Coordinates of C-alpha atoms and ligand atoms in Angstrom, one line a residue:
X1 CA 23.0 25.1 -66.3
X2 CA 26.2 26.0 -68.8
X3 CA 27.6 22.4 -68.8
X4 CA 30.5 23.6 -70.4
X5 CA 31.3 26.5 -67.9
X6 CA 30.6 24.6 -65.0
X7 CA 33.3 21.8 -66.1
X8 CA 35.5 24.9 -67.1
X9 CA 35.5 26.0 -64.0
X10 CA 35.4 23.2 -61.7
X11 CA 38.4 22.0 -64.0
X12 CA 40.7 25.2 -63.3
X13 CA 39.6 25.0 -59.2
X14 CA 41.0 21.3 -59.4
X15 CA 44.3 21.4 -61.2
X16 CA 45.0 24.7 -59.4
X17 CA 44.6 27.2 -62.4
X18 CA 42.2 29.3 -60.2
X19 CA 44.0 28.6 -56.7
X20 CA 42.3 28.7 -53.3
X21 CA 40.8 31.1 -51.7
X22 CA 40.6 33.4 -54.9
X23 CA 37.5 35.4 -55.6
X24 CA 35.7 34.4 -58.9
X25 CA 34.3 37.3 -60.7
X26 CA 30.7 38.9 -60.2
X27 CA 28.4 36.5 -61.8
X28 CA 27.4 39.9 -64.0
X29 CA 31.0 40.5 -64.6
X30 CA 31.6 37.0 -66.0
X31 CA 27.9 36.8 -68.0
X32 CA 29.2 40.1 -69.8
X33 CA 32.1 38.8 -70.8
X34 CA 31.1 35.6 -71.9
X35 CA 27.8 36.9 -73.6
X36 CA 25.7 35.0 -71.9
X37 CA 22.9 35.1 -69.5
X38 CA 23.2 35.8 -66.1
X39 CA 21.1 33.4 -64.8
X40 CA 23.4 31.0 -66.2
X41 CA 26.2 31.8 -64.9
X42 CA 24.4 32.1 -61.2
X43 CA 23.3 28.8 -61.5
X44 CA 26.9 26.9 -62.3
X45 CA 28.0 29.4 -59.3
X46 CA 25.3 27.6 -57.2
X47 CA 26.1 24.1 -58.2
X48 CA 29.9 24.8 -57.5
X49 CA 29.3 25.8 -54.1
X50 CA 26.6 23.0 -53.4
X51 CA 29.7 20.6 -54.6
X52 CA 32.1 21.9 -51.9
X53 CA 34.5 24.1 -54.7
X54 CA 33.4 27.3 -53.9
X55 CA 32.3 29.1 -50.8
X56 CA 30.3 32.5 -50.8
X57 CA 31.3 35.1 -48.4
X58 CA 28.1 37.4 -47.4
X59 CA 28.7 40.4 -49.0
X60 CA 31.6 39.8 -50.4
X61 CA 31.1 37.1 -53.4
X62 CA 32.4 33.8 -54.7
X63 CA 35.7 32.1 -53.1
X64 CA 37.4 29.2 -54.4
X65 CA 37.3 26.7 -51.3
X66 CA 40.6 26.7 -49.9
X67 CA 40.2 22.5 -48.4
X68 CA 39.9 20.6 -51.6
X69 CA 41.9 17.9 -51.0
X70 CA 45.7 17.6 -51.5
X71 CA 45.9 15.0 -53.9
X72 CA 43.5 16.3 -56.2
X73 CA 44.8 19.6 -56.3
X74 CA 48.6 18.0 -56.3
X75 CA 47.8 15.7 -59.3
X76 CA 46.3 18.8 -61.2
X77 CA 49.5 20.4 -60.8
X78 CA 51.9 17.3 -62.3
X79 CA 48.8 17.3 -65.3
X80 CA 49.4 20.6 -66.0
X81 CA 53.7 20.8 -65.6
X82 CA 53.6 18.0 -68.0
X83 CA 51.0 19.5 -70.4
X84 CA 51.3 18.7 -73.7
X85 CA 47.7 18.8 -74.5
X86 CA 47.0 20.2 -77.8
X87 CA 44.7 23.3 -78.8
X88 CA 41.1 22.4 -78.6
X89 CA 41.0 23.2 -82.3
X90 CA 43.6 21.4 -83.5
X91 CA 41.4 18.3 -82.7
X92 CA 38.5 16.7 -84.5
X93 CA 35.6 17.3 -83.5
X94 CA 35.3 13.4 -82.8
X95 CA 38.5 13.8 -80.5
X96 CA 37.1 16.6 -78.8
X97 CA 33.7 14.5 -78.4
X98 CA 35.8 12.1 -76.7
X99 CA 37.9 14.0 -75.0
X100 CA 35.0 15.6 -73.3
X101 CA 32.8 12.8 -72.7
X102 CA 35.5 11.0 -71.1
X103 CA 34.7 9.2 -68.0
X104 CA 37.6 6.8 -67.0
X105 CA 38.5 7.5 -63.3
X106 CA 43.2 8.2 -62.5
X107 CA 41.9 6.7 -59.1
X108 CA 42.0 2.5 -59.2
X109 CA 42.7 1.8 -56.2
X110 CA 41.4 1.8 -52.6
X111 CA 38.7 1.8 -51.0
X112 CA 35.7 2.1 -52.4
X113 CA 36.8 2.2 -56.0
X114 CA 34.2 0.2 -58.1
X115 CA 35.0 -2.6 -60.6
X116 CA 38.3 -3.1 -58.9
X117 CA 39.2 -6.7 -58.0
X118 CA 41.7 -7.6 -55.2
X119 CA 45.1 -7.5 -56.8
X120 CA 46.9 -8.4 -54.1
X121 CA 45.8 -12.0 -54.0
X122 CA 46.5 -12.7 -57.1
X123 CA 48.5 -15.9 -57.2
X124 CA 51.7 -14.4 -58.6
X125 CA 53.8 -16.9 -57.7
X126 CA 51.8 -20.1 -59.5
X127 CA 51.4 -16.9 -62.8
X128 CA 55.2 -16.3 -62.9
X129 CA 56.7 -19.9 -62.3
X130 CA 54.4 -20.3 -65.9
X131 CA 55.8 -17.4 -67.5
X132 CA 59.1 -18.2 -66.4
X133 CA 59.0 -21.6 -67.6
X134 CA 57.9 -20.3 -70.6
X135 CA 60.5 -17.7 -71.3
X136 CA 63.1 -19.9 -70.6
X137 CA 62.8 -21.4 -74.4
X138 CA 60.5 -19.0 -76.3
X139 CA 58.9 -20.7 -79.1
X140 CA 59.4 -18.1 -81.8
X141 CA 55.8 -18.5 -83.4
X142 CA 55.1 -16.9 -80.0
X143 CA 57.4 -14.1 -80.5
X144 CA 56.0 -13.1 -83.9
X145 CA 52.9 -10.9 -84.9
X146 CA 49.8 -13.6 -84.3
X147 CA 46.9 -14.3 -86.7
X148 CA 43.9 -15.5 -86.6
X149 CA 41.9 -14.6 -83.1
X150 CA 44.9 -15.2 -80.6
X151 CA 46.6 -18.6 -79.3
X152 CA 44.5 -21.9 -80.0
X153 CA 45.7 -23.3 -76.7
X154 CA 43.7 -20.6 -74.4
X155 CA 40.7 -20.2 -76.9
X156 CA 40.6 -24.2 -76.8
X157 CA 41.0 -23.6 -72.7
X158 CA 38.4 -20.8 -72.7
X159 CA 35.8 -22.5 -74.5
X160 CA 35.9 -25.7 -72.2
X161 CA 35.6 -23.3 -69.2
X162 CA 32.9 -21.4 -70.5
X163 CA 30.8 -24.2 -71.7
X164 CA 31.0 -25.3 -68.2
X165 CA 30.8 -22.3 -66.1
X166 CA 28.5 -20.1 -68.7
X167 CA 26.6 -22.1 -70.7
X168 CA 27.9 -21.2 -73.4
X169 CA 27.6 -22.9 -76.8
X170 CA 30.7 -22.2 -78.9
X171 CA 33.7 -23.8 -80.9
X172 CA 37.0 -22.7 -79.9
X173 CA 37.2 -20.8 -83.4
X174 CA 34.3 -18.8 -82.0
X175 CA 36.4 -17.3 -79.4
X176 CA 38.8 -13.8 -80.5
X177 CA 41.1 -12.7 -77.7
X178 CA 41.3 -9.0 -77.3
X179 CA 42.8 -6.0 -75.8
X180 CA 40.3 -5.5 -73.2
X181 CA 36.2 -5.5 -73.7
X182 CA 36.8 -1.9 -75.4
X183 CA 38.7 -3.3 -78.0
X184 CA 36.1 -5.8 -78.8
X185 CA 33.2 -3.3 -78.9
X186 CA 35.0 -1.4 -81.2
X187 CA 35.8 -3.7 -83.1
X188 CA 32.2 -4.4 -83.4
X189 CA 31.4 -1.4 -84.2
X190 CA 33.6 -1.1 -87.1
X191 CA 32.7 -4.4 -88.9
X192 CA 29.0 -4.3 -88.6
X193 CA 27.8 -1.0 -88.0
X194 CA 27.7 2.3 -90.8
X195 CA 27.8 5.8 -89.2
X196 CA 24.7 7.2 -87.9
X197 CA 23.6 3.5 -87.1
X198 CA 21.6 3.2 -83.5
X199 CA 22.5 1.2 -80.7
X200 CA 20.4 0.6 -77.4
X201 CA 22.5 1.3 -74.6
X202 CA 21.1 0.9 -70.6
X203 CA 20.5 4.0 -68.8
X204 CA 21.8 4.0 -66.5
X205 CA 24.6 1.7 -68.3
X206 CA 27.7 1.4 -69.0
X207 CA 30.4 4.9 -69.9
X208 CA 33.0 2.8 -71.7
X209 CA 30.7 1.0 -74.7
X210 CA 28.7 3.8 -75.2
X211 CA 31.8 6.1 -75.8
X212 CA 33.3 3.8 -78.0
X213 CA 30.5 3.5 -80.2
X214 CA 29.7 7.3 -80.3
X215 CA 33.4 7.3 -81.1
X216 CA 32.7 5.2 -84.3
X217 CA 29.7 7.4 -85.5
X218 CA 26.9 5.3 -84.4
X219 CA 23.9 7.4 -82.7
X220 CA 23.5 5.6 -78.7
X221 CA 19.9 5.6 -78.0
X222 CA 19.4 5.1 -74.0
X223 CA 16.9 2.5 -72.8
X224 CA 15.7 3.1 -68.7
X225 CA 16.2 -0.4 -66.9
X226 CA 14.1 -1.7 -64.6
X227 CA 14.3 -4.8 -62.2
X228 CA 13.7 -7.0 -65.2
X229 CA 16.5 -5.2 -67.4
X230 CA 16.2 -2.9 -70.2
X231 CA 13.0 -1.8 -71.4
X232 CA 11.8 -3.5 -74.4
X233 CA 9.1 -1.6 -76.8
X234 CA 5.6 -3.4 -76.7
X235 CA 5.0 -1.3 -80.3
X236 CA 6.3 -2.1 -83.7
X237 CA 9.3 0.4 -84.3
X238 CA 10.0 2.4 -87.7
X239 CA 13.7 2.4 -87.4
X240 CA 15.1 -0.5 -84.9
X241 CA 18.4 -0.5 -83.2
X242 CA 21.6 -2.2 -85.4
X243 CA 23.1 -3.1 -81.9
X244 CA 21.6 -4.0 -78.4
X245 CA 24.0 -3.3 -75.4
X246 CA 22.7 -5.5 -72.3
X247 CA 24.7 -6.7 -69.6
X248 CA 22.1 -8.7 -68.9
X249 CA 23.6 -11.4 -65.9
X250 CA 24.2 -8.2 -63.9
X251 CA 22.9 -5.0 -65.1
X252 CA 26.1 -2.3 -64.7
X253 CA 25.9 -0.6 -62.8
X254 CA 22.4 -1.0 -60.8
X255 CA 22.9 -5.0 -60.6
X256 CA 19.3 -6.4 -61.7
X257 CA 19.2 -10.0 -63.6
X258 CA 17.6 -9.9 -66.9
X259 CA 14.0 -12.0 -66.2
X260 CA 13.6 -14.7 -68.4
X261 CA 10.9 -13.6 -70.4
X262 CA 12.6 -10.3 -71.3
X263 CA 15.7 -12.4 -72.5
X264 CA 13.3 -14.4 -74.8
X265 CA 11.4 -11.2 -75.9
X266 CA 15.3 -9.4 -76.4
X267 CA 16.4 -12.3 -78.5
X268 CA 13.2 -12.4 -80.9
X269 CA 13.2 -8.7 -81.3
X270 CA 16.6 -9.2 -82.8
X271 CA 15.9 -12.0 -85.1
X272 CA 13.0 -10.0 -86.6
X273 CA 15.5 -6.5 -86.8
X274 CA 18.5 -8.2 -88.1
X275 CA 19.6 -6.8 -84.9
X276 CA 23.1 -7.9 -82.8
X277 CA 23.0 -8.2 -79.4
X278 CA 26.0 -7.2 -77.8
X279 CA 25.9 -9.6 -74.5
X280 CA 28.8 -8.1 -72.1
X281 CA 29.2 -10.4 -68.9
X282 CA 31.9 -8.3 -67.5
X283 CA 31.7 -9.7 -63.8
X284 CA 29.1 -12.7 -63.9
X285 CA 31.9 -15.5 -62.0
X286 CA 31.2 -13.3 -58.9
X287 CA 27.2 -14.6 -57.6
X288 CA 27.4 -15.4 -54.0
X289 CA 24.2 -17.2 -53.5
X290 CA 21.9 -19.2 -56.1
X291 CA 23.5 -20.5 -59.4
X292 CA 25.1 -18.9 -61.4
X293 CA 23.3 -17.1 -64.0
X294 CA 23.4 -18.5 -67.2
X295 CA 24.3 -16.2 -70.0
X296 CA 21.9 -15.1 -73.1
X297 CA 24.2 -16.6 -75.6
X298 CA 23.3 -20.2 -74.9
X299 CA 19.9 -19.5 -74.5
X300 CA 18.8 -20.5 -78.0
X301 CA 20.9 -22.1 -81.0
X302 CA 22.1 -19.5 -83.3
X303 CA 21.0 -16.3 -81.0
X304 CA 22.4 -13.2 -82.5
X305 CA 24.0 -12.2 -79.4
X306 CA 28.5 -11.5 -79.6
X307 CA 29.0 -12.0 -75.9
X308 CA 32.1 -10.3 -74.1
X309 CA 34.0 -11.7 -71.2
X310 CA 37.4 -10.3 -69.9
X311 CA 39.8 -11.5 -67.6
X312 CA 40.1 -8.1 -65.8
X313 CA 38.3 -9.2 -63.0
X314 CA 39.0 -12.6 -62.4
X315 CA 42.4 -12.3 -62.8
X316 CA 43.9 -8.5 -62.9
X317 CA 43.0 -5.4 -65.3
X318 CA 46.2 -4.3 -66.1
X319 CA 46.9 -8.1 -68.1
X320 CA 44.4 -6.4 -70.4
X321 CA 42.8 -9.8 -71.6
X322 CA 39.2 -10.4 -73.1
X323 CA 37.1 -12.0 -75.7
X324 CA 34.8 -12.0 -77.9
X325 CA 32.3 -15.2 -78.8
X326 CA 31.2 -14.7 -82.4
X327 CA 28.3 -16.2 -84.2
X328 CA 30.1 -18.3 -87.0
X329 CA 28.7 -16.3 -89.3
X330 CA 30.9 -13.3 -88.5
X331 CA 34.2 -16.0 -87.2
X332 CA 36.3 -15.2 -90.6
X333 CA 35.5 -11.5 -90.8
X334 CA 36.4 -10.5 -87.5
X335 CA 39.6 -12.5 -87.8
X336 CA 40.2 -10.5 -90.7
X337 CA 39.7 -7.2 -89.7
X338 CA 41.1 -8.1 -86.0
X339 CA 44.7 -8.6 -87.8
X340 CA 44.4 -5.5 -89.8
X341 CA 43.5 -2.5 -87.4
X342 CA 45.4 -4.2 -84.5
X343 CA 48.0 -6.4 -85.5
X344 CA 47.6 -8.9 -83.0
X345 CA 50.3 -10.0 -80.4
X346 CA 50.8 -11.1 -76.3
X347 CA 51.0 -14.9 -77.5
X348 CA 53.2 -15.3 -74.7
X349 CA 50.6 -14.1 -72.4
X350 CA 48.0 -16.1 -74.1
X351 CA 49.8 -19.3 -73.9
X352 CA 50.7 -18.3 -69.6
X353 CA 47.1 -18.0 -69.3
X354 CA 45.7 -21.4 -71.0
X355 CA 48.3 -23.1 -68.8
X356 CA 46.8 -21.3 -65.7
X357 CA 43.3 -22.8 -66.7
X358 CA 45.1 -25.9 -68.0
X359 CA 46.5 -26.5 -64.3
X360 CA 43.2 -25.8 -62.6
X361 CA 44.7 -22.7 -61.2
X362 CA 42.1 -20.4 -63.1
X363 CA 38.9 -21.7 -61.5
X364 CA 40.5 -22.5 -57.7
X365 CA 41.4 -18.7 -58.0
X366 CA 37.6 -17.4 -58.9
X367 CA 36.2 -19.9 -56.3
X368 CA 38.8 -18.3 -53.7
X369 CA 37.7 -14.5 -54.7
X370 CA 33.7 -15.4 -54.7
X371 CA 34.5 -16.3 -51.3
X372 CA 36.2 -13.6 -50.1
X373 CA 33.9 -11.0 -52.4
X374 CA 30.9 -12.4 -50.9
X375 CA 32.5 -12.0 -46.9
X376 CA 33.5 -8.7 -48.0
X377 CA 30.0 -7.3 -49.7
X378 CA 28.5 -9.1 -46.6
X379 CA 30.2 -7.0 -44.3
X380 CA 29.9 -3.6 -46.2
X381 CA 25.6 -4.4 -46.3
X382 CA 25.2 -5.2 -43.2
X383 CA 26.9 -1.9 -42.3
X384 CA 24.9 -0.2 -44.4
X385 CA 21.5 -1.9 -42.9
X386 CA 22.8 -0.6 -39.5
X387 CA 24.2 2.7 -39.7
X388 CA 21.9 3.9 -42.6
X389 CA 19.4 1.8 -42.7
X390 CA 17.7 -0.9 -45.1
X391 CA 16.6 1.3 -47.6
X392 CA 20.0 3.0 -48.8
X393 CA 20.8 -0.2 -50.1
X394 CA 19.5 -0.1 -54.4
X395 CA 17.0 -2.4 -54.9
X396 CA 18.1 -4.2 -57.6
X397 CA 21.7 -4.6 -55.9
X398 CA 21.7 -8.4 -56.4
X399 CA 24.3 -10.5 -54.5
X400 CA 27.2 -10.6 -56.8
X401 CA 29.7 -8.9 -58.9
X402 CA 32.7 -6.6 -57.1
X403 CA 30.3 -3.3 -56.0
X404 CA 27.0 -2.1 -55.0
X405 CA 24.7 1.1 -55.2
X406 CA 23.9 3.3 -52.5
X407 CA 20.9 5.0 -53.4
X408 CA 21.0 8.8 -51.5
X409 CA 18.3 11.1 -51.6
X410 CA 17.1 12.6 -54.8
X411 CA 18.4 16.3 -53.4
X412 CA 21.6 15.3 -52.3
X413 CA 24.4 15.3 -54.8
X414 CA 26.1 12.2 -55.6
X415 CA 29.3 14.2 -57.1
X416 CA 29.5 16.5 -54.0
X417 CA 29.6 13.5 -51.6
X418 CA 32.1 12.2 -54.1
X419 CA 33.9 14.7 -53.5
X420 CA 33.7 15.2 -50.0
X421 CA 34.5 11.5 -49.9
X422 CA 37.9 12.1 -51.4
X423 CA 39.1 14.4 -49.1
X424 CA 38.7 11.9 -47.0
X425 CA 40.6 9.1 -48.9
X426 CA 38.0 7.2 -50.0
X427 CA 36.8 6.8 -53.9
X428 CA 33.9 6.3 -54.7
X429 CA 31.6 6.5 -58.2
X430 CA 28.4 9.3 -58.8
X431 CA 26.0 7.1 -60.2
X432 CA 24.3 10.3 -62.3
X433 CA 27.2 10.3 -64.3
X434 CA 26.4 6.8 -65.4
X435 CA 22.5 8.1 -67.0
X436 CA 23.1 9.4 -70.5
X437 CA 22.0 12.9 -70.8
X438 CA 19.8 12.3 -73.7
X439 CA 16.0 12.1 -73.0
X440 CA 15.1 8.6 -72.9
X441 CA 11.3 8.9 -71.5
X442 CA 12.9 7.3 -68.4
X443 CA 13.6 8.1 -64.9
X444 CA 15.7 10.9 -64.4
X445 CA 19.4 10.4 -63.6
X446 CA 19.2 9.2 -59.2
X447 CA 21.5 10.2 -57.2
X448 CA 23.8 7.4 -55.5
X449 CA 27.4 5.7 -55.2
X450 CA 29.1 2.9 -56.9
X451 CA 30.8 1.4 -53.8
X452 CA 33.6 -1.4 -54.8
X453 CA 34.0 -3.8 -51.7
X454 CA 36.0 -6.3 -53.5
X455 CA 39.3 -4.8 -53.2
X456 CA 39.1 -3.2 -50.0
X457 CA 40.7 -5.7 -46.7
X458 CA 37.6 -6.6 -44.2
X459 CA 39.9 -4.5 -41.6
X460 CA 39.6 -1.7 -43.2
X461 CA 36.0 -1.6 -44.6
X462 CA 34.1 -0.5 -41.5
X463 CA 36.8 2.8 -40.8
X464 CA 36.3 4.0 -44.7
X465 CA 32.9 3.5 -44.4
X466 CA 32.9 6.0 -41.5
X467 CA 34.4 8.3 -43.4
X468 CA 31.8 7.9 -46.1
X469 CA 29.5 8.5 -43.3
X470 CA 31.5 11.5 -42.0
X471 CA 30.6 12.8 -46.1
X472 CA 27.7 12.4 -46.5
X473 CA 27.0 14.0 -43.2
X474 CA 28.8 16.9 -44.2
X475 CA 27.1 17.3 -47.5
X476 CA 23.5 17.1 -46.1
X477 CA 24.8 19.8 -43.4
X478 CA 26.2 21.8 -46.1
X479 CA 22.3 21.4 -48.3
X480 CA 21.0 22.7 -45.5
X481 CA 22.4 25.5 -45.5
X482 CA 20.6 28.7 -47.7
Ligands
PLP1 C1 30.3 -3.2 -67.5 C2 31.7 -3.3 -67.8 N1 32.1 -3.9 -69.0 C3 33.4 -4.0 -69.3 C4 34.4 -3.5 -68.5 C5 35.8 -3.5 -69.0 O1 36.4 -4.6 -69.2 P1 37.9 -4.6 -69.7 O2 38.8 -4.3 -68.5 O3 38.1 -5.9 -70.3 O4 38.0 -3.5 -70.8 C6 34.1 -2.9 -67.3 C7 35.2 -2.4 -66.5 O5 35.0 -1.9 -65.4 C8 32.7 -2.8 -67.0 O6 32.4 -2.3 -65.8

C-alpha cells in the first residue's frame, strides 16, 4: 500500500478537507492522475474503509463516512484556521522526516490514554506551600542561567533516592537534570554518536528515542524482543551498534523484564563494542508485586550503560523533569555541551523538588500511586479475564508500570478499533504503530492496544471499558463484512 496516499488521505477525511459524505474519485480516476498503479490506489481505498473513514456504496463508489467523531473532525478544523504550517519544501528533508514520522498523541488525557499518570492526586498543596516558600525570597543564583548539570541540592537528593530505590551506583556529579528523557537522548546522541552511526532500538520499542536519534543522523536498527528482552546476536557482528536502547526493567511498550542472563550478555557485548547502553527506566517505581527490579546500571562497576529516569510519572509530565546518570568518564563533557545547546535553567523548580524528596513527600507520593496503580490495573485485568477472556491479556504484560497490552487478533486492526474507540470517548494506543517499519527478521508488527489504567478513576474503568468492548465489536462486525 501507498503509505503516503493513505495518510494523505486519511489526513484530509480528519481535519475536514474532504468533508463527509463526499465521493472520492474512481480509484482509476485518481491512479491516472497521480501516475500510479491502480492497484495501489484500491488498496489504500480498502484500508480506509476497513478503518471506518470511508464507506462504499454498491454501485455507486467511495464515501467519506459521515460519523467520525466530532472532536476529531472539530480539532482538524481549529489545526487548519490556525495554519501556519510551512510548504513541504521549504523544510529540510530532516524536518520533513520528522515531521512525518511524528508519533506524539494531542490526546493526554482520559481514559485509556497510556503513559499518563493520575494528575489529579498530585499533592499540590504540600508542592506549592514549597514553591511559595521559596518565591517569597528568591535566591538570585536561582534566578540566573545555571551551569553545571542543574541544582546540587536535588542531584545530591536524587542520588540518595536512587541508590536506595534503584540500585544505583552513582555520585551526585553523575546525575544531569534535563528537559524531559528526549532531551537527554538527544543529547546523547550529539556528544557521542557521528551521523550514519547505528543504534539498537526494541521492536516493538519506544517512538520518542528512536525519532530523536533518526533526527540526529544516526541509522536505528530494530531488534524483536522477546520475554527475556531484546534479542541479542549469538554471532560475532562486522559492524556493532554505537548505542543500545533497552528499557530493560519494563520493556515499553510490551512490559517483559530483561532475564538476568541477557543483562549480563547485553553488558559484555558492550564492553567488547565500545558500545553505550542507553538504559531508560521510564516507569520502573510502579511494580505491584515482587521487588522492585533492580536497574542494569548497578549491575556491574563501571557498566557502560547512561541510564534515564524522569519525573513525569511519578510526579506530573508537564514539570518536564529528568536525568541522566553518566559514567564519569563522560560527567565533564556532557556538562559542557548541556550548557551550550540548552542554556540550562528551572533552578527554582529544581530546588521545589529536592525539598519535596528532602521532606519525605517524594517517596510517600510513589508509595500512594503504586497503590492505587496496582487496584486500578487489578480491576481493568480482571475485566479483561471476564469479558474477553485470559488470553487478550499480552503475555509479557508484567504487573507494573501505568498500562498494559491487549493483544487482538492478527486480522483485526488495531488503528480501526482506535478509532472506533474514539468515537466513543475513549483513547487508546495501536500497538503496530510502535514496530518500526524496517525489516528486522522479527515478528511482524501484532495488532493490539496500549491501555493506560493509571489515570482513569476505579468508577469509571468498567463503563469505558464497555465502550472498548462496544469497538471492538463493531470493528470485527464491520471485518466481516465483504
Ligand atoms: C518508554 C518511555 N521513555 C520515556 C518517556 C518520556 O519521558 P519524559 O516525559 O521525561 O520525556 C516515555 C513517555 O511516555 C516513555 O514511554
Amino acid at each position: 500500500m501507498n503509505q503516503r496516499l493513505y495518510r494523505c488521505l486519511r489526513e484530509a477525511i480528519l481535519d475536514g478537507s474532504i468533508a463527509a459524505d463526499t465521493r472520492l474519485p474512481a480509484s482509476r480516476d485518481l491512479a491516472a492522475e497521480l501516475g500510479i498503479a491502480r492497484n495501489t490506489v484500491v488498496h489504500v481505498y480498502a484500508q480506509l474503509q476497513a478503518e471506518g473513514y470511508t464507506r462504499s456504496r454498491q454501485g455507486s463508489g467511495t464515501y467519506v463516512a459521515d460519523t467520525l467523531p466530532d472532536d476529531y473532525l472539530a480539532s482538524g478544523r481549529r489545526k487548519r484556521q490556525a495554519s501556519t504550517k510551512p510548504a513541504r519544501s521549504s523544510l529540510s528533508e530532516r524536518g520533513v522526516r520528522i515531521v512525518e514520522g511524528a508519533s506524539a498523541s494531542p490526546f493526554q488525557w482520559g481514559a485509556f490514554m497510556p503513559g499518563v499518570p493520575d494528575v489529579t492526586e498530585f499533592p499540590h498543596r504540600k508542592f506549592s506551600r514549597i514553591v511559595s516558600s521559596l518565591w517569597r525570597k528568591p535566591a538570585p543564583e536561582l534566578l540566573t542561567y545555571a551551569h553545571g548539570g542543574g541544582l546540587p541540592a536535588l542531584r545530591e537528593a536524587l542520588a540518595q533516592h536512587l541508590a536506595l530505590t534503584r540500585s544505583i551506583d552513582c555520585d551526585p556529579e553523575q546525575i544531569l537534570l534535563t528537559e524531559g528523557v528526549h532531551q537527554g537522548i538527544d543529547l546523547v546522541a550529539r556528544i557521542l554518536c557521528e551521523a550514519g552511526d547505528q543504534a539498537w532500538i526494541e521492536n516493538p520499542g519506544y517512538w520518542g528515542a528512536r525519532s530523536v536519534l533518526q533526527a540526529n543522523g544516526i541509522r536505528t536498527v530494530p531488534r524483536a524482543v522477546d520475554e527475556e528482552g531484546m534479542h541479542l546476536p549469538a554471532e560475532p557482528l562486522d559492524a556493532p551498534p554505537r548505542l543500545i536502547f533497552v528499557t530493560p526493567s519494563h520493556q515499553y511498550p510490551l512490559g517483559a523484564v530483561m532475564s538476568l542472563a541477557r543483562r549480563r550478555r547485553l553488558l559484555a557485548l558492550a564492553r567488547q563494542w565500545g558500545s553505550w547502553i542507553i538504559e531508560d527506566d521510564y516507569d520502573s517505581e510502579f511494580r505491584f508485586t515482587g521487588r522492585p527490579i533492580p536497574c542494569l546500571q548497578g549491575l556491574e562497576p563501571d557498566a557502560p550503560v547512561i541510564y534515564l529516569g524522569t519525573f513525569s510519572k511519578t510526579l506530573y509530565p508537564g514539570l518536564r523533569l529528568a536525568y541522566l546518570v553518566l559514567p564519569k568518564s563522560l560527567v565533564g563533557a556532557f556538562q559542557a555541551a548541556h550548557g551550550e545547546l540548552y542554556r540550562e535553567g528551572h533552578l527554582m523548580t529544581h530546588a521545589a523538588v529536592a525539598i519535596f524528596i528532602a521532606e519525605g513527600h517524594y517517596a510517600a507520593h510513589v508509595r500512594r500511586m503504586r497503590m492505587l496503580y496496582g487496584r486500578r490495573r487489578a480491576m481493568l485485568v480482571n475485566l479483561i479475564e471476564r469479558r474477553l477472556g485470559p488470553g487478550w491479556l499480552h503475555r509479557d504484560s508484567s504487573d507494573a508500570g501505568l498500562h498494559l497490552v491487549l493483544d487482538l487478533p492478527a486480522d483485526l486492526s488495531d488503528e480501526a478499533v482506535v478509532h472506533a474507540a474514539h468515537a466513543r470517548g475513549v483513547l487508546t494506543r495501536p500497538l503496530s504503530r510502535y514496530y518500526d517499519a524496517a525489516p528486522d527478521g522479527g515478528e511482524p508488527p501484532r495488532q493490539g492496544l496500549l491501555l493506560g489504567y493509571a489515570c482513569v478513576p476505579e468508577a469509571d474503568i468498567a463503563r469505558k471499558f464497555e465502550a472498548l468492548l462496544e469497538s471492538l465489536s463493531e470493528v470485527a462486525r464491520r471485518r466481516g463484512k465483504p
